[in-house]
Coordinates of C-alpha atoms in Angstrom, one line a residue:
X24 CA 0.0 0.0 0.0
X25 CA 1.3 3.5 -0.8
X26 CA 0.2 7.0 0.2
X27 CA 1.1 10.0 -1.9
X28 CA 2.5 12.9 0.2
X29 CA 2.5 16.6 -0.8
X30 CA 5.0 17.1 -3.6
X31 CA 8.4 18.8 -3.0
X32 CA 9.7 20.9 -5.9
X33 CA 11.1 18.6 -8.6
X34 CA 9.8 15.3 -7.2
X35 CA 6.8 13.4 -5.8
X36 CA 7.0 11.1 -2.8
X37 CA 4.8 8.1 -2.0
X38 CA 5.0 6.3 1.4
X39 CA 4.8 2.5 1.9
X40 CA 3.8 0.4 4.9
X41 CA 5.8 -2.5 6.3
X42 CA 4.1 -5.3 4.3
X43 CA 5.1 -3.6 1.1
X44 CA 8.6 -3.1 2.4
X45 CA 8.8 -6.8 3.1
X46 CA 7.6 -7.6 -0.4
X47 CA 10.3 -5.3 -1.8
X48 CA 13.0 -7.3 0.1
X49 CA 11.6 -10.5 -1.3
X50 CA 11.7 -9.0 -4.8
X51 CA 15.4 -8.1 -4.3
X52 CA 16.1 -11.6 -3.1
X53 CA 14.5 -13.1 -6.2
X54 CA 11.6 -14.6 -4.3
X55 CA 9.2 -12.4 -6.3
X56 CA 9.4 -12.1 -10.1
X57 CA 7.8 -8.7 -10.1
X58 CA 8.0 -5.6 -8.0
X59 CA 5.1 -5.0 -5.6
X60 CA 2.3 -2.9 -7.0
X61 CA 3.0 0.8 -6.9
X62 CA 6.8 0.4 -6.9
X63 CA 8.7 2.0 -9.8
X64 CA 10.5 -0.7 -11.7
X65 CA 13.0 1.6 -13.6
X66 CA 15.6 1.2 -10.9
X67 CA 19.2 0.1 -11.4
X68 CA 21.2 0.1 -8.2
X69 CA 21.0 -1.2 -4.6
X70 CA 22.8 0.1 -1.5
X71 CA 21.9 -1.4 1.9
X72 CA 23.3 -0.8 5.3
X73 CA 22.7 -3.5 7.9
X74 CA 23.9 -4.3 11.4
X75 CA 26.6 -6.5 9.9
X76 CA 27.8 -4.5 6.9
X77 CA 27.1 -2.9 3.5
X78 CA 25.6 -4.6 0.5
X79 CA 25.6 -3.3 -3.0
X80 CA 23.6 -4.6 -5.9
X81 CA 22.5 -4.0 -9.5
X82 CA 19.7 -5.0 -11.8
X83 CA 20.6 -7.5 -14.4
X84 CA 18.3 -6.7 -17.4
X85 CA 19.2 -9.8 -19.3
X86 CA 18.3 -12.2 -16.5
X87 CA 15.5 -9.8 -15.2
X88 CA 16.7 -10.1 -11.6
X89 CA 18.7 -8.4 -9.0
X90 CA 22.4 -9.3 -8.5
X91 CA 23.5 -8.6 -4.9
X92 CA 27.0 -8.5 -3.4
X93 CA 26.1 -11.2 -0.9
X94 CA 25.6 -13.6 -3.8
X95 CA 29.0 -12.9 -5.2
X96 CA 31.1 -12.5 -2.0
X97 CA 29.1 -13.5 1.1
X98 CA 32.2 -13.4 3.3
X99 CA 32.1 -9.6 3.0
X100 CA 28.6 -8.6 1.9
X101 CA 25.8 -9.6 4.3
X102 CA 22.3 -10.6 3.1
X103 CA 19.6 -8.0 3.1
X104 CA 17.2 -9.2 5.9
X105 CA 14.3 -7.5 7.7
X106 CA 15.8 -8.1 11.1
X107 CA 19.2 -6.6 10.5
X108 CA 18.4 -3.9 7.9
X109 CA 19.1 -0.3 8.9
X110 CA 18.6 1.5 5.6
X111 CA 18.0 0.4 2.0
X112 CA 18.2 2.5 -1.1
X113 CA 17.2 1.2 -4.6
X114 CA 17.8 3.9 -7.1
X115 CA 18.1 4.9 -10.7
X116 CA 18.0 7.9 -13.1
X117 CA 14.3 8.7 -12.4
X118 CA 13.8 7.9 -8.8
X119 CA 14.7 6.2 -5.5
X120 CA 13.1 3.7 -3.2
X121 CA 14.1 4.1 0.4
X122 CA 13.4 1.7 3.3
X123 CA 14.5 2.3 6.9
X124 CA 14.1 0.7 10.3
X125 CA 12.0 2.3 13.0
X126 CA 11.1 1.2 16.5
X127 CA 7.8 0.0 15.1
X128 CA 9.2 -1.9 12.1
X129 CA 10.1 -1.0 8.5
X130 CA 8.9 2.1 6.7
X131 CA 9.4 3.1 3.1
X132 CA 9.0 5.7 0.4
X133 CA 9.4 6.1 -3.3
X134 CA 10.7 9.4 -4.6
X135 CA 10.1 10.0 -8.3
X136 CA 11.4 12.9 -10.4
X137 CA 8.9 15.3 -11.9
X138 CA 8.9 15.9 -15.6
X139 CA 12.0 18.0 -16.5
X140 CA 10.0 21.0 -17.8
X141 CA 9.6 22.1 -14.1
X142 CA 13.3 22.6 -13.7
X143 CA 14.5 24.3 -16.9
X144 CA 15.7 27.6 -15.4
X145 CA 19.2 27.8 -14.0
X146 CA 18.1 30.7 -11.8
X147 CA 15.2 28.8 -10.2
X148 CA 16.1 28.5 -6.5
X149 CA 14.2 25.3 -6.2
X150 CA 15.9 23.6 -9.2
X151 CA 17.3 20.2 -8.0
X152 CA 21.1 20.2 -7.7
X153 CA 23.7 17.4 -7.9
X154 CA 27.0 16.4 -6.5
X155 CA 29.4 13.5 -6.8
X156 CA 30.7 11.8 -3.7
X157 CA 33.8 9.6 -3.8
X158 CA 33.0 6.0 -2.9
X159 CA 35.1 4.6 0.0
X160 CA 38.0 2.3 -1.1
X161 CA 41.4 2.9 -2.6
X162 CA 42.6 -0.6 -3.5
X163 CA 41.3 -4.0 -4.7
X164 CA 41.3 -7.0 -2.4
X165 CA 40.7 -10.4 -3.8
X166 CA 39.9 -9.4 -7.4
X167 CA 36.7 -9.3 -9.3
X168 CA 33.9 -11.9 -9.5
X169 CA 30.5 -12.0 -11.2
X170 CA 30.8 -8.3 -12.1
X171 CA 31.5 -7.2 -8.5
X172 CA 34.8 -5.9 -7.1
X173 CA 35.9 -6.3 -3.5
X174 CA 37.6 -3.1 -2.4
X175 CA 39.3 -1.9 0.8
X176 CA 41.1 1.2 2.2
X177 CA 44.0 1.9 4.5
X178 CA 41.7 1.6 7.6
X179 CA 40.7 -1.9 6.6
X180 CA 37.1 -1.1 5.7
X181 CA 35.8 -3.4 2.9
X182 CA 32.8 -3.4 0.6
X183 CA 31.8 -5.2 -2.6
X184 CA 31.0 -2.8 -5.4
X185 CA 28.5 -3.9 -8.1
X186 CA 30.8 -3.0 -11.0
X187 CA 34.2 -3.9 -12.3
X188 CA 36.8 -1.3 -11.3
X189 CA 40.6 -1.2 -11.4
X190 CA 43.2 0.0 -9.0
X191 CA 43.9 3.2 -10.9
X192 CA 40.2 4.3 -10.8
X193 CA 40.2 3.8 -7.0
X194 CA 43.5 5.6 -6.4
X195 CA 42.3 8.6 -8.5
X196 CA 38.9 8.7 -6.8
X197 CA 37.0 8.1 -10.0
X198 CA 34.4 5.7 -8.5
X199 CA 31.7 8.1 -7.4
X200 CA 28.1 8.2 -6.3
X201 CA 25.9 10.8 -8.0
X202 CA 23.6 12.4 -5.4
X203 CA 20.6 14.7 -6.1
X204 CA 19.2 17.3 -3.7
X205 CA 15.7 18.7 -3.7
X206 CA 14.9 22.1 -2.2
X207 CA 12.1 24.0 -0.5
X208 CA 11.6 27.7 0.1
X209 CA 10.6 29.4 3.3
X210 CA 7.4 31.4 2.5
X211 CA 8.2 34.1 5.1
X212 CA 11.8 35.1 4.3
X213 CA 12.6 33.4 1.0
X214 CA 15.5 31.2 2.2
X215 CA 15.9 27.8 0.6
X216 CA 17.0 24.5 2.2
X217 CA 17.5 20.9 1.2
X218 CA 14.2 19.0 1.8
X219 CA 15.3 15.6 0.7
X220 CA 18.3 13.9 -0.9
X221 CA 18.5 10.8 -3.0
X222 CA 21.0 8.6 -4.8
X223 CA 21.0 8.6 -8.6
X224 CA 23.7 6.3 -9.9
X225 CA 27.2 4.8 -9.4
X226 CA 29.7 6.4 -11.8
X227 CA 33.2 5.9 -13.1
X228 CA 35.5 8.6 -14.5
X229 CA 33.4 11.8 -13.8
X230 CA 35.1 14.4 -11.8
X231 CA 32.4 17.0 -11.3
X232 CA 28.7 16.9 -10.5
X233 CA 25.8 18.2 -12.6

């Protein structure tokens, strides 16, 4: 079940209850062939934070299923389970699905971009903005498998990225996460602030945001 909330400039947000969140986890795990009703299916990437680690994933269009880091390297990447999940983001060019843990269970929301005509002016103070954030990891550990790459850094933190990368890309900080911010304006004084932020895609090679 989803509930549409008041729209923020540049996007529309729908909320999901816990049963739908659980169905989404089943869909990611391959236990459901189709996404639950009301969930945008044009999504490409997965990033989950759990009590026991980080799990990345990507959608395999040829196989019509999700590929998760746990399947490729379970010794590093934990499964995405309701009991241990802290936050899950499933995202793509047009929107993001977010699930998070609360004291009362799992909650979720789908953020979908509005049509681009709304944001054509560069001087519009509410025009969504973007930035690129460097993904943690500066060296490869254990190589590449099934399209995933196990990376680590000097502090020993590890994660399994859902793409093939090389050592040079990591050293040069070219593996980045594109983030999009949506803004709201104070009706009394005209100031603007970030209302919500979402992930867009995992990138290689770009040095500057949009």
